[in-house]
PDB file of C-alpha atoms in Angstrom:
ATOM      1  CA  MET K  64       0.113  -0.112  -0.050  1.00  0.00           C
ATOM      2  CA  LYS K  65       2.897   2.255   0.925  1.00  0.00           C
ATOM      3  CA  ILE K  66       4.358   1.622  -2.472  1.00  0.00           C
ATOM      4  CA  LYS K  67       0.997   2.574  -4.042  1.00  0.00           C
ATOM      5  CA  TYR K  68       0.690   6.128  -2.552  1.00  0.00           C
ATOM      6  CA  PHE K  69       4.603   6.531  -3.113  1.00  0.00           C
ATOM      7  CA  LEU K  70       4.363   6.013  -6.821  1.00  0.00           C
ATOM      8  CA  ILE K  71       1.003   8.268  -7.122  1.00  0.00           C
ATOM      9  CA  PHE K  72       3.274  10.984  -5.520  1.00  0.00           C
ATOM     10  CA  PHE K  73       5.953  10.767  -7.827  1.00  0.00           C
ATOM     11  CA  ILE K  74       3.515  10.356 -11.072  1.00  0.00           C
ATOM     12  CA  TYR K  75       1.621  13.756  -9.828  1.00  0.00           C
ATOM     13  CA  VAL K  76       4.308  15.742  -8.422  1.00  0.00           C
ATOM     14  CA  PHE K  77       7.572  15.218 -10.066  1.00  0.00           C
ATOM     15  CA  PRO K  78       6.275  15.886 -13.534  1.00  0.00           C
ATOM     16  CA  LEU K  79       5.219  19.269 -12.274  1.00  0.00           C
ATOM     17  CA  SER K  80       8.362  20.209 -11.418  1.00  0.00           C
ATOM     18  CA  LEU K  81       9.996  18.819 -14.927  1.00  0.00           C
ATOM     19  CA  GLN K  82       7.475  21.255 -16.881  1.00  0.00           C
ATOM     20  CA  SER K  83       9.180  24.285 -15.522  1.00  0.00           C
ATOM     21  CA  GLN K  84      12.505  23.217 -17.045  1.00  0.00           C
ATOM     22  CA  SER K  85      11.719  23.926 -20.857  1.00  0.00           C
ATOM     23  CA  THR K  86      14.977  22.296 -21.833  1.00  0.00           C
ATOM     24  CA  ILE K  87      14.398  18.715 -20.836  1.00  0.00           C
ATOM     25  CA  SER K  88      12.552  16.634 -23.934  1.00  0.00           C
ATOM     26  CA  GLY K  89       9.786  14.460 -23.504  1.00  0.00           C
ATOM     27  CA  LEU K  90      11.994  11.656 -23.954  1.00  0.00           C
ATOM     28  CA  ASP K  91      14.184  12.686 -21.010  1.00  0.00           C
ATOM     29  CA  LYS K  92      11.306  13.403 -18.633  1.00  0.00           C
ATOM     30  CA  GLY K  93      10.024   9.844 -19.223  1.00  0.00           C
ATOM     31  CA  LEU K  94      13.544   8.271 -18.587  1.00  0.00           C
ATOM     32  CA  ALA K  95      13.907  10.584 -15.546  1.00  0.00           C
ATOM     33  CA  ILE K  96      10.422   9.651 -13.747  1.00  0.00           C
ATOM     34  CA  GLY K  97      10.823   5.847 -14.887  1.00  0.00           C
ATOM     35  CA  ASN K  98      14.549   5.951 -12.950  1.00  0.00           C
ATOM     36  CA  ILE K  99      12.914   7.727  -9.899  1.00  0.00           C
ATOM     37  CA  LEU K 100       9.974   5.147  -9.845  1.00  0.00           C
ATOM     38  CA  VAL K 101      12.471   2.031 -10.026  1.00  0.00           C
ATOM     39  CA  GLN K 102      14.996   3.499  -7.376  1.00  0.00           C
ATOM     40  CA  GLY K 103      11.943   4.297  -5.212  1.00  0.00           C
ATOM     41  CA  TYR K 104      10.614   0.841  -5.598  1.00  0.00           C
ATOM     42  CA  MET K 105      13.811  -0.836  -4.919  1.00  0.00           C
ATOM     43  CA  ALA K 106      14.580   1.214  -2.113  1.00  0.00           C
ATOM     44  CA  LEU K 107      11.099   0.338  -0.320  1.00  0.00           C
ATOM     45  CA  LYS K 108      11.341  -3.506  -1.267  1.00  0.00           C
ATOM     46  CA  GLY K 109      14.906  -3.777  -0.264  1.00  0.00           C
ATOM     47  CA  ASN K 110      17.255  -6.231  -1.962  1.00  0.00           C
ATOM     48  CA  GLY K 111      14.808  -9.102  -2.197  1.00  0.00           C
ATOM     49  CA  THR K 112      17.889 -11.705  -2.240  1.00  0.00           C
ATOM     50  CA  LYS K 113      18.693 -13.399   1.027  1.00  0.00           C
ATOM     51  CA  LYS K 114      22.588 -13.781   1.467  1.00  0.00           C
ATOM     52  CA  THR K 115      23.148 -17.371   3.169  1.00  0.00           C
ATOM     53  CA  ASP K 116      26.925 -18.346   4.483  1.00  0.00           C
ATOM     54  CA  PRO K 117      28.295 -21.767   2.713  1.00  0.00           C
ATOM     55  CA  ASN K 118      30.295 -22.110   5.389  1.00  0.00           C
ATOM     56  CA  ALA K 119      27.290 -22.212   7.980  1.00  0.00           C
ATOM     57  CA  LYS K 120      26.962 -25.465   9.995  1.00  0.00           C
ATOM     58  CA  THR K 121      23.120 -24.503  10.158  1.00  0.00           C
ATOM     59  CA  VAL K 122      20.026 -23.933   8.051  1.00  0.00           C
ATOM     60  CA  ASP K 123      17.980 -21.044   9.017  1.00  0.00           C
ATOM     61  CA  SER K 124      14.770 -23.222   8.644  1.00  0.00           C
ATOM     62  CA  PHE K 125      13.420 -26.384   7.457  1.00  0.00           C
ATOM     63  CA  CYS K 126       9.523 -26.629   7.212  1.00  0.00           C
ATOM     64  CA  PHE K 127       7.090 -29.174   6.159  1.00  0.00           C
ATOM     65  CA  LYS K 128       3.585 -27.899   4.915  1.00  0.00           C
ATOM     66  CA  ASN K 129       0.504 -30.574   4.739  1.00  0.00           C
ATOM     67  CA  LYS K 130      -1.514 -30.405   1.842  1.00  0.00           C
ATOM     68  CA  ILE K 131      -3.100 -33.775   2.712  1.00  0.00           C
ATOM     69  CA  GLU K 132      -7.063 -33.906   3.728  1.00  0.00           C
ATOM     70  CA  GLU K 133      -6.258 -35.234   7.439  1.00  0.00           C
ATOM     71  CA  LYS K 134      -3.279 -34.201  10.237  1.00  0.00           C
ATOM     72  CA  ILE K 135      -0.123 -35.645   9.742  1.00  0.00           C
ATOM     73  CA  THR K 136       2.774 -36.554  12.096  1.00  0.00           C
ATOM     74  CA  VAL K 137       6.309 -35.944  10.716  1.00  0.00           C
ATOM     75  CA  LYS K 138       9.280 -37.411  12.331  1.00  0.00           C
ATOM     76  CA  ILE K 139      12.754 -36.526  11.501  1.00  0.00           C
ATOM     77  CA  ASN K 140      15.890 -38.002  13.010  1.00  0.00           C
ATOM     78  CA  GLY K 141      19.618 -37.385  11.921  1.00  0.00           C
ATOM     79  CA  LYS K 142      23.081 -38.040  13.804  1.00  0.00           C
ATOM     80  CA  ILE K 143      25.268 -35.053  12.758  1.00  0.00           C
ATOM     81  CA  GLU K 144      28.888 -34.581  14.474  1.00  0.00           C
ATOM     82  CA  ASP K 145      27.876 -37.690  16.857  1.00  0.00           C
ATOM     83  CA  GLU K 146      24.511 -35.468  18.111  1.00  0.00           C
ATOM     84  CA  GLU K 147      21.538 -37.718  17.620  1.00  0.00           C
ATOM     85  CA  ILE K 148      18.719 -34.959  16.416  1.00  0.00           C
ATOM     86  CA  LYS K 149      15.088 -35.985  16.614  1.00  0.00           C
ATOM     87  CA  LYS K 150      12.222 -33.973  15.704  1.00  0.00           C
ATOM     88  CA  GLU K 151       8.292 -34.419  15.681  1.00  0.00           C
ATOM     89  CA  PHE K 152       5.907 -32.199  14.019  1.00  0.00           C
ATOM     90  CA  VAL K 153       2.083 -32.703  14.128  1.00  0.00           C
ATOM     91  CA  ILE K 154       0.935 -30.792  11.432  1.00  0.00           C
ATOM     92  CA  GLN K 155      -3.143 -29.898  10.907  1.00  0.00           C
ATOM     93  CA  LYS K 156      -4.600 -29.692   7.213  1.00  0.00           C
ATOM     94  CA  ASP K 157      -3.242 -27.000   5.137  1.00  0.00           C
ATOM     95  CA  GLU K 158      -0.907 -25.670   7.949  1.00  0.00           C
ATOM     96  CA  LYS K 159       2.860 -25.735   7.797  1.00  0.00           C
ATOM     97  CA  GLU K 160       5.591 -26.569  10.895  1.00  0.00           C
ATOM     98  CA  CYS K 161       9.212 -25.487  11.038  1.00  0.00           C
ATOM     99  CA  THR K 162      12.403 -26.060  12.694  1.00  0.00           C
ATOM    100  CA  TYR K 163      14.987 -23.281  12.796  1.00  0.00           C
ATOM    101  CA  ASN K 164      18.460 -23.480  13.000  1.00  0.00           C
ATOM    102  CA  LEU K 165      18.728 -27.043  12.237  1.00  0.00           C
ATOM    103  CA  PRO K 166      22.372 -28.745  11.501  1.00  0.00           C
ATOM    104  CA  LYS K 167      23.053 -29.435   8.199  1.00  0.00           C
ATOM    105  CA  GLY K 168      23.451 -33.203   7.289  1.00  0.00           C
ATOM    106  CA  ILE K 169      21.276 -36.297   5.910  1.00  0.00           C
ATOM    107  CA  TYR K 170      18.418 -36.938   7.839  1.00  0.00           C
ATOM    108  CA  THR K 171      15.608 -39.735   7.494  1.00  0.00           C
ATOM    109  CA  TYR K 172      11.971 -38.892   7.692  1.00  0.00           C
ATOM    110  CA  GLU K 173       8.667 -40.604   8.243  1.00  0.00           C
ATOM    111  CA  VAL K 174       5.256 -38.916   7.415  1.00  0.00           C
ATOM    112  CA  LEU K 175       2.094 -40.927   9.591  1.00  0.00           C
ATOM    113  CA  LEU K 176      -1.373 -40.382   8.894  1.00  0.00           C
ATOM    114  CA  SER K 177      -3.425 -39.896  11.589  1.00  0.00           C
ATOM    115  CA  SER K 178      -4.162 -43.510  11.800  1.00  0.00           C
ATOM    116  CA  LYS K 179      -0.474 -44.223  12.226  1.00  0.00           C
ATOM    117  CA  ASP K 180       0.311 -45.967   9.174  1.00  0.00           C
ATOM    118  CA  THR K 181       3.346 -44.694   7.302  1.00  0.00           C
ATOM    119  CA  TYR K 182       2.301 -42.473   4.204  1.00  0.00           C
ATOM    120  CA  GLN K 183       5.873 -41.532   3.332  1.00  0.00           C
ATOM    121  CA  LYS K 184       9.616 -42.693   4.240  1.00  0.00           C
ATOM    122  CA  GLY K 185      12.782 -41.354   3.027  1.00  0.00           C
ATOM    123  CA  GLU K 186      16.029 -39.267   3.467  1.00  0.00           C
ATOM    124  CA  TYR K 187      16.688 -36.230   2.657  1.00  0.00           C
ATOM    125  CA  LYS K 188      20.099 -33.882   2.587  1.00  0.00           C
ATOM    126  CA  VAL K 189      19.469 -30.859   4.274  1.00  0.00           C
ATOM    127  CA  SER K 190      21.872 -28.242   2.960  1.00  0.00           C
ATOM    128  CA  GLU K 191      19.811 -25.138   2.502  1.00  0.00           C
ATOM    129  CA  GLU K 192      16.739 -23.388   3.771  1.00  0.00           C
ATOM    130  CA  THR K 193      13.887 -25.730   2.672  1.00  0.00           C
ATOM    131  CA  LEU K 194       9.713 -26.229   2.406  1.00  0.00           C
ATOM    132  CA  MET K 195       8.918 -29.629   1.780  1.00  0.00           C
ATOM    133  CA  THR K 196       5.130 -30.071   1.093  1.00  0.00           C
ATOM    134  CA  ILE K 197       3.307 -33.261   1.704  1.00  0.00           C
ATOM    135  CA  ASN K 198       0.651 -33.740  -1.109  1.00  0.00           C
ATOM    136  CA  HIS K 199      -1.933 -36.553  -2.011  1.00  0.00           C
TER     137      HIS K 199
END
């Protein structure tokens, strides 16, 4: 919403100040306005790219999203540098659960339905921030 008002401000106010300078051509005015709008938008938006440290020993977040019609239980296990890591999530339908600052490594995971039947099982190498979606 702030961007909308910012853009409207420059569309109405900035051309009025340019009209007083008769030496600037129409094309130059358009380029100047476009440049200001893009720079203003980038300033409000921010860089947009998140820098990740390739030498980091953990990932910021590792998440699971449930797209199944019932709640699920997700269990992950890993042994990283002689440390046993176990996590368990109960995820309702159309919800997401995350763990933060998870050590990088190979984890086994198991997805259980509410009936305790195994829906999915496997291994996953955690090396970056991830969102795993459990579908039908």
